[in-house]
Short mmCIF file of N, CA and C in Angstrom, two decimals:
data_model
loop_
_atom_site.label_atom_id
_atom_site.label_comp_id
_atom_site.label_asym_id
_atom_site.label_seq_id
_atom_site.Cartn_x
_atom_site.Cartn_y
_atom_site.Cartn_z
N UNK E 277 74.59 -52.32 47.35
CA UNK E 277 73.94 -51.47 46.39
C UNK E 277 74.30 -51.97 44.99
N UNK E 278 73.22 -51.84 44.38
CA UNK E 278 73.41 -52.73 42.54
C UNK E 278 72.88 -51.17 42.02
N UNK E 279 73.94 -51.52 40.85
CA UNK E 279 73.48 -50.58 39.58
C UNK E 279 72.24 -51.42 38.66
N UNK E 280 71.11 -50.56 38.77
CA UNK E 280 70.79 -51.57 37.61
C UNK E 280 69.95 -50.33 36.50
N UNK E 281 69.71 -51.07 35.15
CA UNK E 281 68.90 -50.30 34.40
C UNK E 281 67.69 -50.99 34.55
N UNK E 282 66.56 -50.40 34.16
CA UNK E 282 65.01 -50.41 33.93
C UNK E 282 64.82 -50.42 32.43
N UNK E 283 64.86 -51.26 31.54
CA UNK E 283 64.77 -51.17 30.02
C UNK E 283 63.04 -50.61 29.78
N UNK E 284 62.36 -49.90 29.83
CA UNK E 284 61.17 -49.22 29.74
C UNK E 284 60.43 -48.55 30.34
N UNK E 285 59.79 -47.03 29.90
CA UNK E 285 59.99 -45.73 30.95
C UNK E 285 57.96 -46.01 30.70
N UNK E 286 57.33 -47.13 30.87
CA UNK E 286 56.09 -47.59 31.17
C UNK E 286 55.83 -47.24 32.69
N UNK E 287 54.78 -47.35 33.13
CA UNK E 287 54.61 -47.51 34.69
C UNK E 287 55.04 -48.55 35.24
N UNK E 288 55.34 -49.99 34.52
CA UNK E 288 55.73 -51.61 35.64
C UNK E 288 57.45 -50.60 35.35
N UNK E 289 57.72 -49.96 33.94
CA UNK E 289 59.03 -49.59 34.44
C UNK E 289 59.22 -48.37 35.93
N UNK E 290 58.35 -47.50 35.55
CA UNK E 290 58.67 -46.40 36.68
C UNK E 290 58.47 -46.67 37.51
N UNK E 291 57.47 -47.60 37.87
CA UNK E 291 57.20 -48.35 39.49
C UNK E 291 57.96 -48.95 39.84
N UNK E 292 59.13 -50.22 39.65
CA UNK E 292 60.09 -50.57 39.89
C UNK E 292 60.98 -49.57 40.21
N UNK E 293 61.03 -48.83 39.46
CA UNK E 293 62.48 -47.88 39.31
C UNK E 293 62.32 -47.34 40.89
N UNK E 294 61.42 -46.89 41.08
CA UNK E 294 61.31 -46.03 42.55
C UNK E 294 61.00 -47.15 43.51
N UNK E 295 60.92 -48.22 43.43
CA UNK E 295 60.81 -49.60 44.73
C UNK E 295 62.41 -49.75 44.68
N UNK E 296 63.06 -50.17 43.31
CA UNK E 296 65.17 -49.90 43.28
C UNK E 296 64.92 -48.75 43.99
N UNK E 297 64.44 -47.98 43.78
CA UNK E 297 65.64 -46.75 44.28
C UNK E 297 65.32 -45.83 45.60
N UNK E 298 64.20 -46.72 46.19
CA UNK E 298 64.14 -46.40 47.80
C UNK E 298 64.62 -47.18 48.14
N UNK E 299 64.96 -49.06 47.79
CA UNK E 299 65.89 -49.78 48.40
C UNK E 299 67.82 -49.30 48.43
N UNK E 300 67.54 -48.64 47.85
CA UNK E 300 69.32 -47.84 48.08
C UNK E 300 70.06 -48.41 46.70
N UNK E 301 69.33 -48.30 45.82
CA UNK E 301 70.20 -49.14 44.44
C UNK E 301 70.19 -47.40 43.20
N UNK E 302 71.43 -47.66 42.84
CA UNK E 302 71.71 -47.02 41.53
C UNK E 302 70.72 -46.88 40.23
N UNK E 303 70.04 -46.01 40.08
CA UNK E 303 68.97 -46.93 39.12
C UNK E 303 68.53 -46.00 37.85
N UNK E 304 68.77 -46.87 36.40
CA UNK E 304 69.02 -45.78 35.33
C UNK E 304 67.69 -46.74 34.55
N UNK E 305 66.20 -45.29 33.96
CA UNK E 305 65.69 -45.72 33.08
C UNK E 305 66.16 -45.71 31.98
N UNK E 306 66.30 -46.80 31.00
CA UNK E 306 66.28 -46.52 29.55
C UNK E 306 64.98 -46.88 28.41
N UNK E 307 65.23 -45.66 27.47
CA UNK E 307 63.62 -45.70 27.31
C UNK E 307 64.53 -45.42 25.70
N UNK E 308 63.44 -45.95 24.56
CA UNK E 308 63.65 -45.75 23.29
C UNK E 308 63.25 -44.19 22.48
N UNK E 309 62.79 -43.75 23.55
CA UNK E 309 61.49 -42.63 23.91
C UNK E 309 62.09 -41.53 24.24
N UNK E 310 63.43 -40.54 23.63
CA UNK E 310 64.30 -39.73 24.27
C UNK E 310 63.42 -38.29 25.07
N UNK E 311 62.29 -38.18 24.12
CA UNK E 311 61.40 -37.00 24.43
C UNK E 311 60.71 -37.10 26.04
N UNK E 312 60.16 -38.55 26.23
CA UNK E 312 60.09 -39.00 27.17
C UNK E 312 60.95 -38.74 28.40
N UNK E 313 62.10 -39.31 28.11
CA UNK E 313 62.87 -39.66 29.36
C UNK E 313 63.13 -38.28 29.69
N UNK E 314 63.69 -37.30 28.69
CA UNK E 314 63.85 -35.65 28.81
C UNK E 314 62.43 -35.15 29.73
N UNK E 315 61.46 -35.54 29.65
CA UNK E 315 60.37 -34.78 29.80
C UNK E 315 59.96 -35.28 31.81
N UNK E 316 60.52 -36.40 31.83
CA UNK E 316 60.80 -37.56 32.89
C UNK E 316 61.76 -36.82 33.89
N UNK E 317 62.69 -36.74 33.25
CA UNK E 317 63.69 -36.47 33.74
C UNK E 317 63.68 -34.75 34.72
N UNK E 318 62.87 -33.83 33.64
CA UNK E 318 62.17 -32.36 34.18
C UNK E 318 61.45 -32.31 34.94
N UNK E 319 60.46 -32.92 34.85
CA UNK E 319 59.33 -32.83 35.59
C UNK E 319 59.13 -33.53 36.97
N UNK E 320 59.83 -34.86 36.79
CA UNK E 320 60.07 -35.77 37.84
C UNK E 320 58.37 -36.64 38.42
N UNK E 321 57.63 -36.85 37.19
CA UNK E 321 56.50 -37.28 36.99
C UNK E 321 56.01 -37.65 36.14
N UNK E 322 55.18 -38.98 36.02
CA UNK E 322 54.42 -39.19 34.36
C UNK E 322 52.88 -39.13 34.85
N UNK E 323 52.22 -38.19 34.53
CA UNK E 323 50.53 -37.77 35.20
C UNK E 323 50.23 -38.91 34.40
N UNK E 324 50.42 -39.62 33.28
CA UNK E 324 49.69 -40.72 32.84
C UNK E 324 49.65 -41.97 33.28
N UNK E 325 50.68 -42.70 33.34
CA UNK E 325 51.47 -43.66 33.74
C UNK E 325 50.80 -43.94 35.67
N UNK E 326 51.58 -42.60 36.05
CA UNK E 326 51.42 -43.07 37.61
C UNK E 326 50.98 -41.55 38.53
N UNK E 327 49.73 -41.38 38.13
CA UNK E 327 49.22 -39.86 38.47
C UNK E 327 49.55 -39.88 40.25
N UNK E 328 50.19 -38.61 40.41
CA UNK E 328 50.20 -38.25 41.69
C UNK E 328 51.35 -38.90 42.67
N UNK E 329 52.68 -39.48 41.78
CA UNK E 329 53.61 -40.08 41.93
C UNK E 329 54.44 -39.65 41.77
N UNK E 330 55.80 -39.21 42.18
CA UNK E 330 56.72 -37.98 42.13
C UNK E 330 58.18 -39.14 41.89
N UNK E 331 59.22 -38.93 41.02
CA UNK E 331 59.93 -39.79 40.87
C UNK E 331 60.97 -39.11 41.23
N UNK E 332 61.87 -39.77 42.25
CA UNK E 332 62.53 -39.24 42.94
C UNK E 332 63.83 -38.25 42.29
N UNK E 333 64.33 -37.78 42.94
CA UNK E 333 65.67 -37.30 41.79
C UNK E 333 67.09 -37.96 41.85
N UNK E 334 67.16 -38.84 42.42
CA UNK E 334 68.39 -39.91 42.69
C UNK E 334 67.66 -40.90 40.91
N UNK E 335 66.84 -40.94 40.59
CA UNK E 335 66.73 -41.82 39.58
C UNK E 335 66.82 -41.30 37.89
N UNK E 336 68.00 -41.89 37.34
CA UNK E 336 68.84 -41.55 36.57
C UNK E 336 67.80 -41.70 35.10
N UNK E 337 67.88 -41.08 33.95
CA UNK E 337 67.22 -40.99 32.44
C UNK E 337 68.21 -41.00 31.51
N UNK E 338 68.60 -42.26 30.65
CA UNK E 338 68.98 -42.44 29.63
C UNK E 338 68.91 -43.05 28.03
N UNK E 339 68.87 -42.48 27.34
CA UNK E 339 68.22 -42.57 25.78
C UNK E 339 69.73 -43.51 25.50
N UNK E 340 70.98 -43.57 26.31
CA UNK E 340 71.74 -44.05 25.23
C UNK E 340 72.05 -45.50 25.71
N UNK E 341 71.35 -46.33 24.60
CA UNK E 341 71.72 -47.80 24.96
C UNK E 341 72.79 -48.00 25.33
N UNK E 342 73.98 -48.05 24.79
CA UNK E 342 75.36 -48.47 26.02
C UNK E 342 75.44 -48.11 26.50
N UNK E 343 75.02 -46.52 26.97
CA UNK E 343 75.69 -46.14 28.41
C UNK E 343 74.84 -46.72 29.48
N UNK E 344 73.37 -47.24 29.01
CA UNK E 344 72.40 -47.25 29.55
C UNK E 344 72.38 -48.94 30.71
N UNK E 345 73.24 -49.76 29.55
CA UNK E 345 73.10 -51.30 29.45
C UNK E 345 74.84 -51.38 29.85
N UNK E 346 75.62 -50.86 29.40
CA UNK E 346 77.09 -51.51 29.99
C UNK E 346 77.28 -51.08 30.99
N UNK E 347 78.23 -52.35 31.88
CA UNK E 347 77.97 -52.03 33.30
C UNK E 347 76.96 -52.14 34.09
N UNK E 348 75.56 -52.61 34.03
CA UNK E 348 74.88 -52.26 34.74
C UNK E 348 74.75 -54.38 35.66
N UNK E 349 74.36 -53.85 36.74
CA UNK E 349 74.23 -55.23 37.67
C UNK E 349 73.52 -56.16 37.16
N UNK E 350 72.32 -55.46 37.10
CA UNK E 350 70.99 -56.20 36.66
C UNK E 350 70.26 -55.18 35.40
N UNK E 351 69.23 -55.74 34.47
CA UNK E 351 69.02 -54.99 33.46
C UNK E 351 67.30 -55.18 33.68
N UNK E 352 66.34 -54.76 34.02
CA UNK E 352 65.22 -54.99 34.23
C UNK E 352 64.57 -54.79 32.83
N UNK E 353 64.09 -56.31 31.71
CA UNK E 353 63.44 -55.75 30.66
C UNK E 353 61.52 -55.54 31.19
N UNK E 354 61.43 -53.96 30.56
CA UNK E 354 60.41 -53.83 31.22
C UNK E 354 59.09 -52.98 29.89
N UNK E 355 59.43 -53.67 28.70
CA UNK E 355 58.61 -53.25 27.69
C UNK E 355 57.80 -53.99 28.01
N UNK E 356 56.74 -53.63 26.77
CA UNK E 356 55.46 -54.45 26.45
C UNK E 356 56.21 -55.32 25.78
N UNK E 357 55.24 -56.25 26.03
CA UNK E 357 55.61 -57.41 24.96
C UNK E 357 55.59 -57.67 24.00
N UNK E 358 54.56 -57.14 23.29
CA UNK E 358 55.58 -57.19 21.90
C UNK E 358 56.69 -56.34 21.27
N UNK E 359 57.18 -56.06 22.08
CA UNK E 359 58.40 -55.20 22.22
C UNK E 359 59.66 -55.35 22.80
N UNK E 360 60.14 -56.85 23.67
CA UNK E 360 60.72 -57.50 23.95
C UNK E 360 61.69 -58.15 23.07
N UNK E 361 61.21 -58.53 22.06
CA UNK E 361 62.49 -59.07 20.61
C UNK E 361 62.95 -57.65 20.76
N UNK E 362 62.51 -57.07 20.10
CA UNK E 362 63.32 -55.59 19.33
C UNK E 362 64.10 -54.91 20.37
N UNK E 363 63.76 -55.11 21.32
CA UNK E 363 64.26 -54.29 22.82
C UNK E 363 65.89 -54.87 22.94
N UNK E 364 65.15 -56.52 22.86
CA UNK E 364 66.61 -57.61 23.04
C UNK E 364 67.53 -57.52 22.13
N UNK E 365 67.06 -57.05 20.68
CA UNK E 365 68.14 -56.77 19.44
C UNK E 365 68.55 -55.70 19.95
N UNK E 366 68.05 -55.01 19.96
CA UNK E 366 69.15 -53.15 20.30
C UNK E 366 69.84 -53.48 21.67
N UNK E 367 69.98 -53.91 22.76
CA UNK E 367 70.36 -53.86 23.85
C UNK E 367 71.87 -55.03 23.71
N UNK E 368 71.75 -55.98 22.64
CA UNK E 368 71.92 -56.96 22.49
C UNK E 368 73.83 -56.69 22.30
N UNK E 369 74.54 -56.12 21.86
CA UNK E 369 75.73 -55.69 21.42
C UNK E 369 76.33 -55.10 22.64
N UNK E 370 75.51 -54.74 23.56
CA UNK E 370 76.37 -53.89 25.07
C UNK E 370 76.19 -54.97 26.46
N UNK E 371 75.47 -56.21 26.27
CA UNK E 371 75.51 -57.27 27.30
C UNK E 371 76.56 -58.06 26.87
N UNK E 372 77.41 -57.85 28.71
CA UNK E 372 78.33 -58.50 28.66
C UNK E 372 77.92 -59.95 28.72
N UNK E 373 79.27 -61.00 28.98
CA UNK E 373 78.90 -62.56 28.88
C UNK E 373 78.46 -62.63 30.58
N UNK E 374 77.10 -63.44 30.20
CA UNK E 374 76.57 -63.62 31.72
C UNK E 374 76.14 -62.35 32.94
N UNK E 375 75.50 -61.19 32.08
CA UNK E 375 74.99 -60.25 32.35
C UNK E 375 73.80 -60.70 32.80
N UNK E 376 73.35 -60.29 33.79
CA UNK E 376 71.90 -60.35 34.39
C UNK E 376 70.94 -59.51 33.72
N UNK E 377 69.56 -60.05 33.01
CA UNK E 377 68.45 -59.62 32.89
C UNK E 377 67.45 -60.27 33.62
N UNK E 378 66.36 -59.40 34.05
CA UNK E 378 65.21 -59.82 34.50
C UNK E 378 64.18 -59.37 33.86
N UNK E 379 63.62 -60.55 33.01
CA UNK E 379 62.21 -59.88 32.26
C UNK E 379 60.97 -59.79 33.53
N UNK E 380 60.79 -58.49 33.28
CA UNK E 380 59.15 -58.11 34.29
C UNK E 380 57.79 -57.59 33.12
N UNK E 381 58.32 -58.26 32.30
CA UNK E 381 57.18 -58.37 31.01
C UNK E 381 56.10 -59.32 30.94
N UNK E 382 54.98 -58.69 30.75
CA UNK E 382 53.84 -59.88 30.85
C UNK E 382 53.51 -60.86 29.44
N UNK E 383 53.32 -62.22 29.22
CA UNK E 383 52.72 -62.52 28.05
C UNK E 383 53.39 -63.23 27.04
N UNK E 384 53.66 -63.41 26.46
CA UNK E 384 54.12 -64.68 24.86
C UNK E 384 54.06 -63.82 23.86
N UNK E 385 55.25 -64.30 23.23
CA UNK E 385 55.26 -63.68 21.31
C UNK E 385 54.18 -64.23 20.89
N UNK E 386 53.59 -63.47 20.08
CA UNK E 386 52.07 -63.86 19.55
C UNK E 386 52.68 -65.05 18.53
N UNK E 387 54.01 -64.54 17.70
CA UNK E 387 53.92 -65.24 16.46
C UNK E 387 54.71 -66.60 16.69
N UNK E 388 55.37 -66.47 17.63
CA UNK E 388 56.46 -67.85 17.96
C UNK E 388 55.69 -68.42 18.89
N UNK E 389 54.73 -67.89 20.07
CA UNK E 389 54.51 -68.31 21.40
C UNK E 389 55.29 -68.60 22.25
N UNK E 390 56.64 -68.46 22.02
CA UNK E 390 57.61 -68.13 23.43
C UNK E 390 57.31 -67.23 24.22
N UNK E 391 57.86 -67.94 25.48
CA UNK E 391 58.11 -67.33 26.38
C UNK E 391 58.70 -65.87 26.02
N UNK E 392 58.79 -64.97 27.27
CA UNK E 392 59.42 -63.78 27.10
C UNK E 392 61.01 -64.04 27.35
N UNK E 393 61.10 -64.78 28.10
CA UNK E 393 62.61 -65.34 28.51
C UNK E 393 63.03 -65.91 27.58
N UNK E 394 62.58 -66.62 27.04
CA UNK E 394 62.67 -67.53 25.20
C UNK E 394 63.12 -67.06 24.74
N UNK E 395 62.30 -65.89 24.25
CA UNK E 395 62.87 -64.55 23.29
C UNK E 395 64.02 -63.91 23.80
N UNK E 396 63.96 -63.80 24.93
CA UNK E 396 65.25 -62.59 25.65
C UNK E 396 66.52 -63.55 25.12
N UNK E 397 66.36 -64.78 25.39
CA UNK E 397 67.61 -66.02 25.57
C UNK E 397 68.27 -66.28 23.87
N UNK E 398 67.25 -66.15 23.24
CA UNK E 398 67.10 -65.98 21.40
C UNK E 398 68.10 -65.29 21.15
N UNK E 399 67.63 -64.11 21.91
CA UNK E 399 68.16 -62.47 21.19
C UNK E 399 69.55 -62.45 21.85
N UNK E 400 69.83 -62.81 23.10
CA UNK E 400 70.83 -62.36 23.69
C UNK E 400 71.27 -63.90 25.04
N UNK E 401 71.94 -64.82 23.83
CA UNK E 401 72.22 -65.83 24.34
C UNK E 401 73.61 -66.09 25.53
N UNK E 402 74.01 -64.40 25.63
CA UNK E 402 75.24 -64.76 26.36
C UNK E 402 74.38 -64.15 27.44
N UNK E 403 73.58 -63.84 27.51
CA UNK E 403 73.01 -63.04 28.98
C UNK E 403 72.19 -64.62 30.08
N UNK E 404 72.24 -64.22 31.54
CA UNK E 404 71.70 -65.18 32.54
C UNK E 404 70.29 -64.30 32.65
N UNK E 405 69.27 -64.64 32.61
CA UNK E 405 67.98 -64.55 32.57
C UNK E 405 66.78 -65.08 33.29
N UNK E 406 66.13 -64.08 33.90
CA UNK E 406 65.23 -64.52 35.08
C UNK E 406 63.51 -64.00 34.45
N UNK E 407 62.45 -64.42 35.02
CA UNK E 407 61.38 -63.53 35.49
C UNK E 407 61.31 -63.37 36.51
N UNK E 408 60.66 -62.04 36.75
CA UNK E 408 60.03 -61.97 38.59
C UNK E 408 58.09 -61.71 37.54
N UNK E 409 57.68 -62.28 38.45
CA UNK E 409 56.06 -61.86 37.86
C UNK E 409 55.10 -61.97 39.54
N UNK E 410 53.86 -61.39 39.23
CA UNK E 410 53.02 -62.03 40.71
C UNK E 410 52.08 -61.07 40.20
N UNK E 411 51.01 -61.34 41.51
CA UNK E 411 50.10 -60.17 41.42
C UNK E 411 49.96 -59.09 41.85
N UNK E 412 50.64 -57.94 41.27
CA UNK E 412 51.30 -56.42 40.81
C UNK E 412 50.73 -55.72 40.34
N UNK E 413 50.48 -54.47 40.65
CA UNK E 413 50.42 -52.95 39.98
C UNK E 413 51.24 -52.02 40.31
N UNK E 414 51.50 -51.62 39.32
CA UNK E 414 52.80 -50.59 38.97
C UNK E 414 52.50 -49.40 40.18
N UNK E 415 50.67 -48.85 40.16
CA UNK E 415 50.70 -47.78 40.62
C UNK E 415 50.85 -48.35 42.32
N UNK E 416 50.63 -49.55 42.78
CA UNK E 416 50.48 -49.82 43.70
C UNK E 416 52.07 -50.07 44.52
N UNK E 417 52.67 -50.53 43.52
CA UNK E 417 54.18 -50.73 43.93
C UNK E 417 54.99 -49.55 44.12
N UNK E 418 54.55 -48.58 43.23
CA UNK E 418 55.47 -47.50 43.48
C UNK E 418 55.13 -46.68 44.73
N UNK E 419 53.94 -46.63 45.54
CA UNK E 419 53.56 -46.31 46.61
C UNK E 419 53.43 -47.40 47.89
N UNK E 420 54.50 -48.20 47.37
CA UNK E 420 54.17 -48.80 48.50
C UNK E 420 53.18 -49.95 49.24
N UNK E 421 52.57 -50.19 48.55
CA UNK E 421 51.06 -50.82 49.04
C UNK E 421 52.05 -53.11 49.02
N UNK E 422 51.73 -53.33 50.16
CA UNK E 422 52.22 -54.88 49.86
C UNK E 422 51.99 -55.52 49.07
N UNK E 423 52.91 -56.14 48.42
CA UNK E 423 52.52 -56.98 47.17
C UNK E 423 53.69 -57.99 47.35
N UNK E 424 53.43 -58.82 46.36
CA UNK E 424 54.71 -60.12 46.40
C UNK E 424 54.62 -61.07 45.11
N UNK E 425 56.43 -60.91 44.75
CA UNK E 425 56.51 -61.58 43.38
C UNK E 425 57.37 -62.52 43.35
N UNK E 426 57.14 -62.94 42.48
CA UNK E 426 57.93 -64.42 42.45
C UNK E 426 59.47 -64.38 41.83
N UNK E 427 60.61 -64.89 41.71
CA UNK E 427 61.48 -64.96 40.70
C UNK E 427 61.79 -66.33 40.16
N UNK E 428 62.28 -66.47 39.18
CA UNK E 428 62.59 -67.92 38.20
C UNK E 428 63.32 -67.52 37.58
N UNK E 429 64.99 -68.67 37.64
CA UNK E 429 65.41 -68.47 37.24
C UNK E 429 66.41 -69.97 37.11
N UNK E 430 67.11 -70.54 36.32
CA UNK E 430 68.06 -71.27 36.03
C UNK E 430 68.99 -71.32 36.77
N UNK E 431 69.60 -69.85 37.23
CA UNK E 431 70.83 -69.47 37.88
C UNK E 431 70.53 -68.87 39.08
N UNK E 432 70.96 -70.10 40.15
CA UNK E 432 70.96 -70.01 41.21
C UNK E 432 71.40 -68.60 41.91
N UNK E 433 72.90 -68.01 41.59
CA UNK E 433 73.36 -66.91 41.72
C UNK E 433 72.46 -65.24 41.35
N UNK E 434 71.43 -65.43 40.84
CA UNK E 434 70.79 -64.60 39.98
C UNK E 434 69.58 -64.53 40.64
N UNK E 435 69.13 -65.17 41.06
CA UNK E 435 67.77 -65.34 42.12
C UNK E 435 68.15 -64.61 43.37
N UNK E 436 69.11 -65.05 43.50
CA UNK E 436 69.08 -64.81 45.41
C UNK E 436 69.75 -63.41 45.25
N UNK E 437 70.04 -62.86 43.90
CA UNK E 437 70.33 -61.54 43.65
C UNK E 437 68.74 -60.73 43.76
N UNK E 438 68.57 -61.21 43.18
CA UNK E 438 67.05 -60.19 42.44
C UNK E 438 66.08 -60.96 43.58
N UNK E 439 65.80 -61.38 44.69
CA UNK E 439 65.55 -61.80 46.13
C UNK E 439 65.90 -60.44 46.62
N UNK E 440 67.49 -60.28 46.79
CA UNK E 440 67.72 -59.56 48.08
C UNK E 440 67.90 -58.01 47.18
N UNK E 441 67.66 -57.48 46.10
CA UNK E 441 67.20 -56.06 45.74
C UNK E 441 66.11 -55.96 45.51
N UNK E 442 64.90 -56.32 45.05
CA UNK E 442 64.06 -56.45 45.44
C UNK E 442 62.93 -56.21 46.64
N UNK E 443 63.45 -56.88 47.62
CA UNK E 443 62.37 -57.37 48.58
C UNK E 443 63.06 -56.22 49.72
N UNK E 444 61.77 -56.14 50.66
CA UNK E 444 61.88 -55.04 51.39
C UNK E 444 60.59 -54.97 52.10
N UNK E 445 60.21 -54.16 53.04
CA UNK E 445 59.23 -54.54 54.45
C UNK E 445 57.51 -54.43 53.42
N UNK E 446 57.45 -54.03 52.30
CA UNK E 446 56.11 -53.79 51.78
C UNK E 446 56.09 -55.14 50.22
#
């Protein structure tokens, strides 16, 4: 079992969060969005995001970046993209050395054209850094429906991590 956070309370974030957290993993959203995660956290649903999708109550809501980011196994960045720098600056002071992130962000800095990993590696050069990407929907993942994604990563150790939390019979 891995602790991990979900860095964005989006649907690719809430859909993950509930694929972690039927695989038996610890799993804390953090969202910049405190009204959100409060409202997340009550209701145990986003009718927008992922209508007719019930988020379990084992899955944890936190507004506070360190509590959110220290300690955690794996850190799933799961903003939009152009929201990935700024995500990586604020998060950036509570990753330890050789902390696992996995960007599940789609797309390139408009203004640099890096990569999202580029940027993550920019912002937060002591962190080990992966993508998982494929062909995915949030609403489809969180219910279950088969799908299959890829991971890339530099660090051998870090793959065959985010392999075996991850993956599972759907």
């Amino acid at each position: 079992m891995a602790d991990i956070t979900i860095l964005g309370s989006g649907s690719w974030g809430l859909g993950l969060a509930i694929l972690l957290n039927n695989n038996g993993h610890n799993v804390t959203v953090w969202s910049v969005f405190p009204d959100k995660l409060n409202k997340l956290n009550e209701e145990r649903k986003d009718d927008i995001s992922l209508p007719n999708v019930h988020i379990p109550e084992s899955i944890k809501f936190n507004a506070d970046t360190k509590i959110a980011v220290s300690g955690a196994d794996v850190c799933v960045m799961a903003v939009a993209s152009p929201y990935v720098r700024q995500t990586s600056k604020t998060i950036a002071p509570y990753i330890a050395d050789g902390q696992f992130i996995v960007n599940v962000s789609k797309g390139i800095e408009d203004h640099s054209l890096e990569t999202l990993c580029q940027v993550i590696e920019d912002e937060i050069p002591n962190a080990t850094v992966a993508v998982l990407s494929g062909p995915s929907h949030a609403e489809e993942v969180s219910i279950a429906v088969p799908t299959v994604l890829v991971i890339a990563s530099k660090d051998e150790e870090l793959k065959n991590l985010i392999q075996d939390v991850f993956m599972n019979e759907y």
